[in-house]
XYZ file of C-alpha atoms in Angstrom:
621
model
C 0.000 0.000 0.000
C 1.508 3.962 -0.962
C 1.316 5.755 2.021
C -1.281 8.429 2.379
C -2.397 6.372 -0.740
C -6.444 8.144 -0.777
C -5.178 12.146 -0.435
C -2.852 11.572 -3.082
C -5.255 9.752 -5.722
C -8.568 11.375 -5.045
C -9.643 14.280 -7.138
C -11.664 16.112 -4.405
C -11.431 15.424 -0.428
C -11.385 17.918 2.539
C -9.722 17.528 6.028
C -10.680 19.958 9.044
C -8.429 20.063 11.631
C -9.020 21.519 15.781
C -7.037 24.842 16.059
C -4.530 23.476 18.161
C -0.794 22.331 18.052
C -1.483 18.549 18.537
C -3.069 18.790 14.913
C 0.186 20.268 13.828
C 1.970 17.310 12.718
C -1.349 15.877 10.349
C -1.461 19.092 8.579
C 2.074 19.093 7.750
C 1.634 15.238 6.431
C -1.439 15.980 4.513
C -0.688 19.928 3.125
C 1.913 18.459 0.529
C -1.271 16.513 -1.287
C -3.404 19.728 -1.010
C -4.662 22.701 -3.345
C -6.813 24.315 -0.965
C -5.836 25.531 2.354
C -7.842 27.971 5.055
C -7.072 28.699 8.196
C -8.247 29.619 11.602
C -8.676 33.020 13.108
C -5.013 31.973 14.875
C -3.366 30.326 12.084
C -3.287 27.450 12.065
C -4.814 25.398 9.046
C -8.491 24.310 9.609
C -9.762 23.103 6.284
C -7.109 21.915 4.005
C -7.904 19.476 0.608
C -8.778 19.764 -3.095
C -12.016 20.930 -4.479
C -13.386 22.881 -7.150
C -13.452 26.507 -6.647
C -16.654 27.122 -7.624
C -17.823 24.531 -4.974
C -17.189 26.205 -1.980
C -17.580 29.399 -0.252
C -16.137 31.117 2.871
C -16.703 33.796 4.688
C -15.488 35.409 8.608
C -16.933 37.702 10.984
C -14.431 38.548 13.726
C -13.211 35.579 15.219
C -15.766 33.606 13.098
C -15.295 31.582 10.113
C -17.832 29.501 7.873
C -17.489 27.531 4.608
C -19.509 25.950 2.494
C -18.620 22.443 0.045
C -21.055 21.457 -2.520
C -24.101 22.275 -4.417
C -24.690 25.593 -3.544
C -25.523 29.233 -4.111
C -23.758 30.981 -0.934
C -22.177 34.208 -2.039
C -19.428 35.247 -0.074
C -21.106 38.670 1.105
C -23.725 35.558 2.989
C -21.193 33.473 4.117
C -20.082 36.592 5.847
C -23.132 37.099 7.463
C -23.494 33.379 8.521
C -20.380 33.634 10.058
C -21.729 36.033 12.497
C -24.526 33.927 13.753
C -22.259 30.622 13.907
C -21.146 31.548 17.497
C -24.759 29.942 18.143
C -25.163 26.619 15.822
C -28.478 26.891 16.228
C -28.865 30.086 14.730
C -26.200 29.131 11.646
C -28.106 25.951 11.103
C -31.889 28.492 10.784
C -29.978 30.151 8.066
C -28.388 27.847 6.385
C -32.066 26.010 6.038
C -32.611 28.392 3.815
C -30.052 27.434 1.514
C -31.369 25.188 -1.386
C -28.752 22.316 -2.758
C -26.840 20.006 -1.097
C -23.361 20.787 0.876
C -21.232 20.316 3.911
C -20.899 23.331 6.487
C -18.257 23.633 8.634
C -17.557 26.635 11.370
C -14.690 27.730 13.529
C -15.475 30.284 16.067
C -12.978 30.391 18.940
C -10.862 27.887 18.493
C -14.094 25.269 18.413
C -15.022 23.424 15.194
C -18.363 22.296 13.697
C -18.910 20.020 10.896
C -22.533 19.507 9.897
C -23.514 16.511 6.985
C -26.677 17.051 5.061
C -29.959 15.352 6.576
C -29.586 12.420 4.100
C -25.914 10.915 3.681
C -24.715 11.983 0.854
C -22.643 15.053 2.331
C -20.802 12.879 4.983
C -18.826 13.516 7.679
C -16.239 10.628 9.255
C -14.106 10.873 12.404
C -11.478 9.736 14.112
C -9.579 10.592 17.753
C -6.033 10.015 17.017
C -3.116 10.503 19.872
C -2.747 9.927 23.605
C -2.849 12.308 26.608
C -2.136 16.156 25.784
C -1.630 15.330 22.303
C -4.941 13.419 21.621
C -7.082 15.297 18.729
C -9.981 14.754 16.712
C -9.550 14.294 12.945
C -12.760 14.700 10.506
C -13.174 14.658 6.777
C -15.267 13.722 4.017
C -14.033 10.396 3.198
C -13.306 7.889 5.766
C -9.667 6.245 3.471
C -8.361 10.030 4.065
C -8.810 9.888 7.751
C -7.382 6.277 8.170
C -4.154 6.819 5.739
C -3.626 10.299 7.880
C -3.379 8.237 10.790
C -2.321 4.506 9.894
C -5.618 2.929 10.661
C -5.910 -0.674 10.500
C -8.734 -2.350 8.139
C -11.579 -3.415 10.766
C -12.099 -6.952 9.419
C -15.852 -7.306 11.929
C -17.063 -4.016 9.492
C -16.168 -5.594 6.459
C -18.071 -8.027 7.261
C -20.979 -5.917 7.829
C -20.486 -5.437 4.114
C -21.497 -9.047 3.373
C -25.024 -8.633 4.529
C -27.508 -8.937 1.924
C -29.434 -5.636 2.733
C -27.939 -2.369 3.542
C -30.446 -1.391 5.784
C -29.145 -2.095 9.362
C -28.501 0.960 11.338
C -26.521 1.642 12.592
C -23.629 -0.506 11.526
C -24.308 -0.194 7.965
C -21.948 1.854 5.981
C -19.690 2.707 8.513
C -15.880 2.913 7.650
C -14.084 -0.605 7.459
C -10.961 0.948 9.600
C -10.361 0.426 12.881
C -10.990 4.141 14.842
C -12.688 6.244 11.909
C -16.707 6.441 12.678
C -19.141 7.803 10.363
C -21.399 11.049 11.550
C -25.194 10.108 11.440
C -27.209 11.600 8.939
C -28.653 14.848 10.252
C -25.905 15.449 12.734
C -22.947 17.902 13.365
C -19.775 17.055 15.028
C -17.803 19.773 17.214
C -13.998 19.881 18.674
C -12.854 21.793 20.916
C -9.683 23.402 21.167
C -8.253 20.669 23.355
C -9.291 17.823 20.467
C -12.489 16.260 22.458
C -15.546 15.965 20.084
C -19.521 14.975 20.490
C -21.886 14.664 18.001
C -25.389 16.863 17.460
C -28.354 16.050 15.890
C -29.267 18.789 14.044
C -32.245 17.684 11.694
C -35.443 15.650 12.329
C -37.756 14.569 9.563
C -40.720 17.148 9.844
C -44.361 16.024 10.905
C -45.821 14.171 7.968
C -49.123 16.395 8.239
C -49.206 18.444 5.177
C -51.837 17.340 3.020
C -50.624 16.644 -0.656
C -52.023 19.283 -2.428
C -49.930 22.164 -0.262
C -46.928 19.713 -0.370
C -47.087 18.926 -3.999
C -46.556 22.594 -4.225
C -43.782 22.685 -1.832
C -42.242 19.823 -3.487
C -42.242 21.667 -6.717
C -40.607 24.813 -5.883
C -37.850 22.649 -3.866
C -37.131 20.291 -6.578
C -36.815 23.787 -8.755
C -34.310 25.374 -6.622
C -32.824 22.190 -6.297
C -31.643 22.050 -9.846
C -31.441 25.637 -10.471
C -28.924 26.111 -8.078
C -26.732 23.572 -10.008
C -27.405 25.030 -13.723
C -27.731 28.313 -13.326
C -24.710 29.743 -15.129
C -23.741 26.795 -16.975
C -23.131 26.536 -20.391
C -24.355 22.943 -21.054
C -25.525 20.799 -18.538
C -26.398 16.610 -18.817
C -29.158 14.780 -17.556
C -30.820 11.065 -17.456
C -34.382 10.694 -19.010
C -36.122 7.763 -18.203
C -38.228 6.946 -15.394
C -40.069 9.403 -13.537
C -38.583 10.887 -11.193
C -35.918 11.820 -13.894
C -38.008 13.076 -16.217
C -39.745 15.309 -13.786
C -36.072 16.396 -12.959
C -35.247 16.965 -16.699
C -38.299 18.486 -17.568
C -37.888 20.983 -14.176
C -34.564 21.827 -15.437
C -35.613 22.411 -19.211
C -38.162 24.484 -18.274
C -35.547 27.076 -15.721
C -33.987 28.002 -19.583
C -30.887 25.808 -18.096
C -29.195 23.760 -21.685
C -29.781 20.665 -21.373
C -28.465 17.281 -23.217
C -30.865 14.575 -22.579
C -29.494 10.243 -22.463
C -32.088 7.654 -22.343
C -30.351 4.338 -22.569
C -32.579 1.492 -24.505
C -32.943 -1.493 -22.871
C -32.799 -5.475 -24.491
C -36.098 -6.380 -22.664
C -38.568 -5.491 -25.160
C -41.000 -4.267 -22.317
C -38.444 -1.492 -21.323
C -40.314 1.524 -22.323
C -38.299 3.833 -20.871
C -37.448 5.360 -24.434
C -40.940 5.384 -25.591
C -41.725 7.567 -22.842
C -38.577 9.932 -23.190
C -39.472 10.487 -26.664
C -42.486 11.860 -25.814
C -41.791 14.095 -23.481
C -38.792 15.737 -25.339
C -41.290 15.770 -28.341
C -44.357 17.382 -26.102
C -41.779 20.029 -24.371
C -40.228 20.708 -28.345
C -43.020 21.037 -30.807
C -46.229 20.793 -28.597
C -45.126 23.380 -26.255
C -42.493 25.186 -28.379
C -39.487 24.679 -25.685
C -36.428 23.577 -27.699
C -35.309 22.594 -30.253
C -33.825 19.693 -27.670
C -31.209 17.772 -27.518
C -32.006 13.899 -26.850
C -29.609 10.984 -27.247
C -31.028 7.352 -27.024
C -27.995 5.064 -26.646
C -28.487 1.674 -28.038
C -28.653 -1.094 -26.133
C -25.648 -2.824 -27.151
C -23.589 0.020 -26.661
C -23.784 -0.136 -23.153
C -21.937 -2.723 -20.768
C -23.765 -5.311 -19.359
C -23.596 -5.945 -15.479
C -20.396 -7.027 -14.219
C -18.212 -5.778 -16.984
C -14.714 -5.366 -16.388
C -14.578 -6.563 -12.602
C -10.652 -7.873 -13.163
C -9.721 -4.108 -14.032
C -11.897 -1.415 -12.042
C -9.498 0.544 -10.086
C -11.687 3.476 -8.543
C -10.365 4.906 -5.685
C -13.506 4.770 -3.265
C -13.735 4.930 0.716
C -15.276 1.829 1.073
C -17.140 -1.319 -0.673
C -20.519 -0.261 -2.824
C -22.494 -2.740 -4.288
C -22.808 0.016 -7.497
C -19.258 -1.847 -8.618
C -21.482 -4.496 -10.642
C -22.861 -2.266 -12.344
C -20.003 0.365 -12.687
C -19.231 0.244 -16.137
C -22.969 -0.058 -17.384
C -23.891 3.116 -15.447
C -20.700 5.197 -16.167
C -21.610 4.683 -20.012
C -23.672 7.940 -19.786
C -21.392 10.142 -17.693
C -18.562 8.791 -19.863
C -20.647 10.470 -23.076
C -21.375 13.225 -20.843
C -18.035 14.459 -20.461
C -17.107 13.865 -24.153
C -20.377 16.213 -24.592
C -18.832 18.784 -22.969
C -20.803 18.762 -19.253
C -19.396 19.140 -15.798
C -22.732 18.236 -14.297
C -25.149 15.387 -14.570
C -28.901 15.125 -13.211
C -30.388 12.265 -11.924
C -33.310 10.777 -10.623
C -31.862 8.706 -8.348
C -33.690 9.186 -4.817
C -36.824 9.312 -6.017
C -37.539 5.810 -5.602
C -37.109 5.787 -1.768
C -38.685 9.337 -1.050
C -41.679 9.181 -3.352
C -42.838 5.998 -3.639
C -42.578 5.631 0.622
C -42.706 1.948 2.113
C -46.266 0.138 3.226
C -44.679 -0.154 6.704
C -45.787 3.298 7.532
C -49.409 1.539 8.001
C -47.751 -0.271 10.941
C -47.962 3.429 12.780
C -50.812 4.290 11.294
C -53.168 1.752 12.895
C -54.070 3.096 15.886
C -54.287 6.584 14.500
C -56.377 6.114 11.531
C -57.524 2.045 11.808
C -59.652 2.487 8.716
C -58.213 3.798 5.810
C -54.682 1.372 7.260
C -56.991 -1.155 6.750
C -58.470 0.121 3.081
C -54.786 0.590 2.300
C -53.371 -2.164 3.550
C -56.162 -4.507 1.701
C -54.647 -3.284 -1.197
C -51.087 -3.559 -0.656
C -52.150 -7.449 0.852
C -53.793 -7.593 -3.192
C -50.975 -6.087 -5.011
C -48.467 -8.252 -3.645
C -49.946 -11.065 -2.049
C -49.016 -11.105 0.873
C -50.551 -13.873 3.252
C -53.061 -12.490 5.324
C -51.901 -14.305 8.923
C -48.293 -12.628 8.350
C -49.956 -9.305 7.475
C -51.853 -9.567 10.618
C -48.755 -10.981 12.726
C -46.613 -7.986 11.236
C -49.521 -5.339 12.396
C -49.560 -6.820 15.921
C -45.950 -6.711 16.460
C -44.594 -3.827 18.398
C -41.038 -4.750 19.851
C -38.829 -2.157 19.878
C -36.151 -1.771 17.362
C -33.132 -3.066 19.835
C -35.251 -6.259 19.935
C -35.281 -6.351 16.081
C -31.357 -5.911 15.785
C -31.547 -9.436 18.562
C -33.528 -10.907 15.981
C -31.226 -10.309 13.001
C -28.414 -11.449 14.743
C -30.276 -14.815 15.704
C -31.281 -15.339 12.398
C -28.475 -14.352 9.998
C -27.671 -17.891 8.414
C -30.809 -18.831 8.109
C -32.212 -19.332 4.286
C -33.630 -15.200 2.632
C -37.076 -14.175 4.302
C -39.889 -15.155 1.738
C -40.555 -13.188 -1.631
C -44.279 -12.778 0.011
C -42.904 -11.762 3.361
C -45.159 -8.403 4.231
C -42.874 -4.960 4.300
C -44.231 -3.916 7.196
C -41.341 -4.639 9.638
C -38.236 -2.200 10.888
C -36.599 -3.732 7.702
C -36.258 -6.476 5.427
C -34.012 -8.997 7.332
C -30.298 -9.289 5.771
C -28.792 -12.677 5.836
C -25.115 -13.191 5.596
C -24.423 -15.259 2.454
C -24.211 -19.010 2.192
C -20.386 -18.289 1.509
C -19.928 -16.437 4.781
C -17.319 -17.889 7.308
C -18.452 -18.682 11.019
C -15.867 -16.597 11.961
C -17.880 -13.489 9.391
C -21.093 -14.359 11.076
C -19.938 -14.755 14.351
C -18.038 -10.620 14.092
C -21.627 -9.365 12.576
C -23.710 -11.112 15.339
C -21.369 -9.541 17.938
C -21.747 -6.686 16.666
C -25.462 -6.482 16.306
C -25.867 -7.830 19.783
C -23.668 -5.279 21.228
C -25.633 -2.097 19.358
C -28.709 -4.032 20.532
C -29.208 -2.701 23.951
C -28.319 1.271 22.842
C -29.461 1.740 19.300
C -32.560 4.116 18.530
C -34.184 3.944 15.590
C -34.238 6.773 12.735
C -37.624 7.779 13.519
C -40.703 7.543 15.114
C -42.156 4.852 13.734
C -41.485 1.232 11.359
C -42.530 3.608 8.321
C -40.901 6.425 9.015
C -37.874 4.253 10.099
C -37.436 1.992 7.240
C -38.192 5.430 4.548
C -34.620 6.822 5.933
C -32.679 4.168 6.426
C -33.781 3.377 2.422
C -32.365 6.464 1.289
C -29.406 6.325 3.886
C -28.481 3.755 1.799
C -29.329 4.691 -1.556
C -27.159 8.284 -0.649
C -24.121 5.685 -0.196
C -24.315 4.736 -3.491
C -24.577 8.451 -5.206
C -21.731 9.267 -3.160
C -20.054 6.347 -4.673
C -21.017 7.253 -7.965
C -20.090 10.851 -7.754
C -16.832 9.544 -6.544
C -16.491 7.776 -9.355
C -17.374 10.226 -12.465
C -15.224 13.382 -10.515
C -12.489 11.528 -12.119
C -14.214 12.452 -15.435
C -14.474 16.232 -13.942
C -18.389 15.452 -13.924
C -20.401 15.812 -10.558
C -23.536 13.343 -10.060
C -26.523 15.474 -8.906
C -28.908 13.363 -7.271
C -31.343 16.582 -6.205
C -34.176 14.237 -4.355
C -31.759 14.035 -1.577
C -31.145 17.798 -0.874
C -32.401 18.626 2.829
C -35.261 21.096 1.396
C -36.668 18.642 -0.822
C -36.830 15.440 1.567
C -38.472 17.757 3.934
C -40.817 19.089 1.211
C -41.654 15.039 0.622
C -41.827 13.664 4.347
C -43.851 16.279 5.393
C -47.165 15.317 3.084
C -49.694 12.768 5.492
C -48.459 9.153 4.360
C -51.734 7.871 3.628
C -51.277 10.162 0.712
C -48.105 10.226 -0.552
C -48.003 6.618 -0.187
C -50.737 4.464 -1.673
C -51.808 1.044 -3.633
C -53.829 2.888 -5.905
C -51.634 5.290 -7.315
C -48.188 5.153 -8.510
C -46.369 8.029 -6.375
C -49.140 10.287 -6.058
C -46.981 13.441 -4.749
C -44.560 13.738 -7.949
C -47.395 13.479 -10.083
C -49.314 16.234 -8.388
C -46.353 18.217 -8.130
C -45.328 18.219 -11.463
C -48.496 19.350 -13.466
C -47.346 21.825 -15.583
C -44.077 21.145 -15.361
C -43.911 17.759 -17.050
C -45.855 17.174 -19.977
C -49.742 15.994 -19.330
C -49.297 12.496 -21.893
C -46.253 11.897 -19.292
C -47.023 12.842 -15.872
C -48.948 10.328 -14.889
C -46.944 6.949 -16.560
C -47.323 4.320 -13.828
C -44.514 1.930 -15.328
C -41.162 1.162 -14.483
C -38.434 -0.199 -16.431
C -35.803 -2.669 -14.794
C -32.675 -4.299 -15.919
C -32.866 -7.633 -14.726
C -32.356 -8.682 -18.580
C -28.989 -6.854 -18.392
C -27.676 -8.524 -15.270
C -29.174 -12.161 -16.252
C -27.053 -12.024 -19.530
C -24.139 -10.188 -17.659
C -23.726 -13.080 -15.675
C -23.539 -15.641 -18.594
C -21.140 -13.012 -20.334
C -18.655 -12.309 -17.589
C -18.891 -15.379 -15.311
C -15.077 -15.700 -16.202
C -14.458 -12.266 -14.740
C -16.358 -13.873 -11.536
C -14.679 -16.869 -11.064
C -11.666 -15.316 -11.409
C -12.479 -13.159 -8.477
C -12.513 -16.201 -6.272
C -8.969 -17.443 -6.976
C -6.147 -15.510 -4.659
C -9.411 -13.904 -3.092
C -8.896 -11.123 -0.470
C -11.923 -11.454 1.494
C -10.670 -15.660 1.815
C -7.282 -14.418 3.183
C -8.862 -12.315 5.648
C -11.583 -15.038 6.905
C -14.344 -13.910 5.910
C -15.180 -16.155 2.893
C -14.811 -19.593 1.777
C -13.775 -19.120 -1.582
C -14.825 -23.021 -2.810
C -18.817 -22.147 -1.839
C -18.076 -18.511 -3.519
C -17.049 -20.440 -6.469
C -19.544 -23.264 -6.967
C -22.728 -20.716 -6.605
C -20.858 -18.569 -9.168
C -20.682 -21.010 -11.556
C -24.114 -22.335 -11.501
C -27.101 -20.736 -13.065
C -28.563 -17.465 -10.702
C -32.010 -15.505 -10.551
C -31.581 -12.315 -11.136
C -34.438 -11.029 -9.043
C -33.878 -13.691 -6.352
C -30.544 -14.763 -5.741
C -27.708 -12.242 -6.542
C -27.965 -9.435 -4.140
C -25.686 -11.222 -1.692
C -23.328 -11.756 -4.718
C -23.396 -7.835 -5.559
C -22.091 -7.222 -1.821
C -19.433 -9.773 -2.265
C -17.855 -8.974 -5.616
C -17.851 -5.016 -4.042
C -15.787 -5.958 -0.994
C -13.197 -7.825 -3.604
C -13.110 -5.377 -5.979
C -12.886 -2.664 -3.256
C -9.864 -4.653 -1.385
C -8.292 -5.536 -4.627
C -8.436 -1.823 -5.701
C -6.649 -0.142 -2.817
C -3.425 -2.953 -3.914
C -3.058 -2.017 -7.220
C -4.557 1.707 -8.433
C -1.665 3.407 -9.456
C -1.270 6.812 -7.416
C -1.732 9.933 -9.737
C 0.846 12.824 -9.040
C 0.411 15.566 -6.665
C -0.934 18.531 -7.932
């Protein structure tokens, strides 16, 4: 392994450091690998990395200093004002809500440091206490491999294991770093150091009261999603976006309609039930010649000219901060940030998000019983319809209220058992991972430990199984855009995913759930909040394309590539996997809808370890 191997490869990182001489001898191993540097009102350096100009923001007000990293609109004349109310976070956090887009915000203010992540994940903040005595002091920064190279952290083989799990839905052990000493920040929390190093953590952000009805939050929803994407357009020459499903198309069709220049992608798909161009076609054609918006640029790229799931697994070197099951599908979904970079764009919209805020979970009923028993009931006859779910489980699930420590008991007791049922109702704190059949006793026994141990302490996300199970959904689905906007910055593109800025989840959660989320209607809220914004033959499309085609014939075309990961396998040397079982599933035929999930989590955590052996380390700027 190159030492300080992640601040020397990675296009864009940030480290913030306490404003004390402990943190002296970090900044002087890290500044060497920088091209940004700011410093406290003493001095000393505070926020030191690379990142793109135009990304961040600072500003200072006496002994007071703010900036801001991301998606943004902050002019410097109001990060100087926010820097005068940070001496109370409360009062910088007020302000900052009304910010639209999607950033990290970090304060100094007497020698004590705050660094707040967005409410969903996908502005994160890791940590680590580094040092003994005197000298001990609190380390943070965006990625977890910069933190753990800084200070020589060991790999934590019980986390990696935690990786293994077939859902990534178990809070709160899921996604957090895979070296020993570097945590992850919750969602919707700050962290603060004092001068002498100590930290503690802050929550910060709550999901709001789900009370609005949908009318007033389809509105609300509308003019977030809006400043969502204007605030990454405006004053771009050309910007890229996906059209397909949607929640894409109502991004697209947002963004079209701001004036912003957009280049449309659809992708066709081999399954001849994929519509997904059908429907793209007529929306650019509705926004160009019925409604006189354009002309338009729209590219459908074939289906053969895209890679099919798990392409090039023996040669994918990205330089991420830990395992993402997106690696399977790496090459397939960098096809259209590849073409938009040749088109010219530094910034690609996406729908992804939409899925987990819009279309909600049917475990919100669970809560709902006992406050409105009869339309649970009228809704949850439906859901029982639409996916047949067995009334006697539907009726066990409903009567079930252990807590959520008594859930994490449960998935530790039950971990090698065989997947829950296809028909299993979704009414529960989550689905229930299972470590795969490949899985060590030595894996299973780490996870089980650890689950047991968070067991007696561990809150839930919300109120509620609903409310629950929505966040810890797009917890994990904000993993994987960070992954993939880790990915295409080494294009120079950045990934917009604008469903998961803090305004528009709150515009979303907010709306009564027996409304937003329904049997009867295919996500009710987007389609109320985009009339007149996405053409009226669109708007209301209740289909969904997949890609289970793709992976099913990705497997019979790169099951080389697979096996091969199982020979001098990582995870095997570690413990963790018995490479023969790996092997023999591997090589027989696999369900696409059924049976590779476990596999995607695998083949990341090998193609993650193998990665951080042999990427070649770019020069220092």
């Amino acid at each position: 392994m190159n030492p300080l191997f992640s601040l020397r490869a990675v296009p864009a990182w940030f480290l913030v450091l306490p404003d004390t001489d402990a943190a002296a001898p970090f900044a002087r191993a890290a500044l060497p690998h920088t091209t940004r540097r700011l410093r406290h009102p003493s001095g000393r350096p505070w926020l030191v990395g690379r990142w793109a100009p135009s990304t961040a923001t600072s500003g200072g007000h006496g002994s007071a200093r703010i900036a801001v990293i991301g998606d943004h609109a902050v002019s410097p004349e109001e990060a100087d004002r926010a820097a005068d109310a940070a001496r109370s976070p409360a009062a910088l956090d007020r302000r900052a809500a009304a910010w639209p887009g999607n950033f990290h915000l970090v304060s100094t203010v007497d020698g004590e440091v705050r660094v707040r992540c967005g409410a969903i994940g996908v502005r994160r903040v890791h940590h680590t206490r580094t040092g003994a005595g005197g000298d001990a002091v609190t380390l943070a920064s965006d990625r977890a491999d910069v933190l753990a190279d800084l200070t020589g952290a060991a790999l934590d083989e019980r986390h990696l294991a935690v990786e293994l799990l077939t859902h990534d839905m178990v809070h709160p052990l899921s996604g957090q770093p895979v070296w020993r000493g570097v945590r992850m920040l919750p969602a919707g929390h700050s962290l603060t150091v004092s001068r002498d190093g100590a930290a503690r953590e802050t929550r910060w952000w709550s999901p709001p009261k789900a009370e609005v009805p949908l009318r007033v939050g389809a509105v609300a929803l509308r003019d977030a999603l809006a400043a969502a994407v204007q605030v990454r357009t405006q004053g771009r020459d050309l910007v890229t976006a996906d059209l397909g499903g949607l929640d894409s198309t109502a991004v697209y069709c947002t963004a079209v309609r701001s004036g912003a220049p957009v280049v449309a992608y659809t992708v066709a798909q081999h399954d001849a039930l994929g519509d997904d161009v059908h429907w793209a076609r007529r929306t650019v054609a509705a926004l160009d010649t019925a409604e006189g918006i354009g002309p338009l640029e729209h590219h459908v790229v074939p289906a053969d000219a895209v890679p099919m799931t798990y392409d090039g697994l023996d040669t994918l070197d990205d330089v991420l901060d830990g395992p993402s099951p997106i690696t399977v599908d790496r090459n397939r979904r960098m096809r259209l940030l590849e073409l938009a970079a040749a088109r010219g764009s530094h910034l690609h919209l996406s729908g992804l998000g939409g899925d987990e805020l819009l279309a909600g979970t049917p475990a919100r009923l669970h809560g709902l019983l006992t406050v409105r028993p009869a339309a649970t009931l009228h809704h949850l006859r439906g859901y029982t319809a639409k996916y047949r779910w067995p009334r006697r489980r539907v009726l066990r699930a409903l009567c079930d209220r252990r807590d959520y420590g008594s859930w994490l008991r449960r998935v530790a007791d039950h971990l090698a058992d065989p997947p829950s049922p296809v028909d299993e109702p979704l009414l529960d704190w989550a689905t229930f991972p299972r470590m795969p059949p490949w899985a060590t006793p030595d894996a299973v026994a780490a996870v089980r430990d650890l689950l047991r141990a968070q067991s007696g302490s561990a809150e839930p996300l919300a109120r509620d199984h609903g409310e629950h199970r929505e966040l810890a959904a797009m917890d994990s689905l904000s993993r994987t855009t960070r992954y993939i906007d880790q990915i295409s910055a080494t294009h120079g593109v950045t990934f917009a995913a604008p469903y998961y800025d803090d305004q528009v989840v709150e515009a979303a959660l907010a709306v009564t759930p027996q409304e937003r989320i329904t049997p009867w209607q295919y996500k009710p809220l987007i389609v109320a909040a985009m009339r007149g914004t996405v053409p009226e033959a669109v708007r209301s499309r209740a289909t969904k394309a997949n890609a289970t085609f793709e992976e099913e014939a990705g497997l019979r075309e790169h099951r080389a590539g697979l096996l091969a990961l199982c020979e001098q396998s990582h995870l095997a040397r570690l413990g963790l996997i018995d490479a023969r079982v790996l092997r023999a599933w591997c090589a027989r035929p696999l369900s696409a809808e059924l049976e590779t999930d476990p596999l995607h989590r695998t083949v990341a955590c090998e193609v993650w370890l193998r990665s951080r052996q042999t990427t070649p380390v770019s020069a220092d700027p």
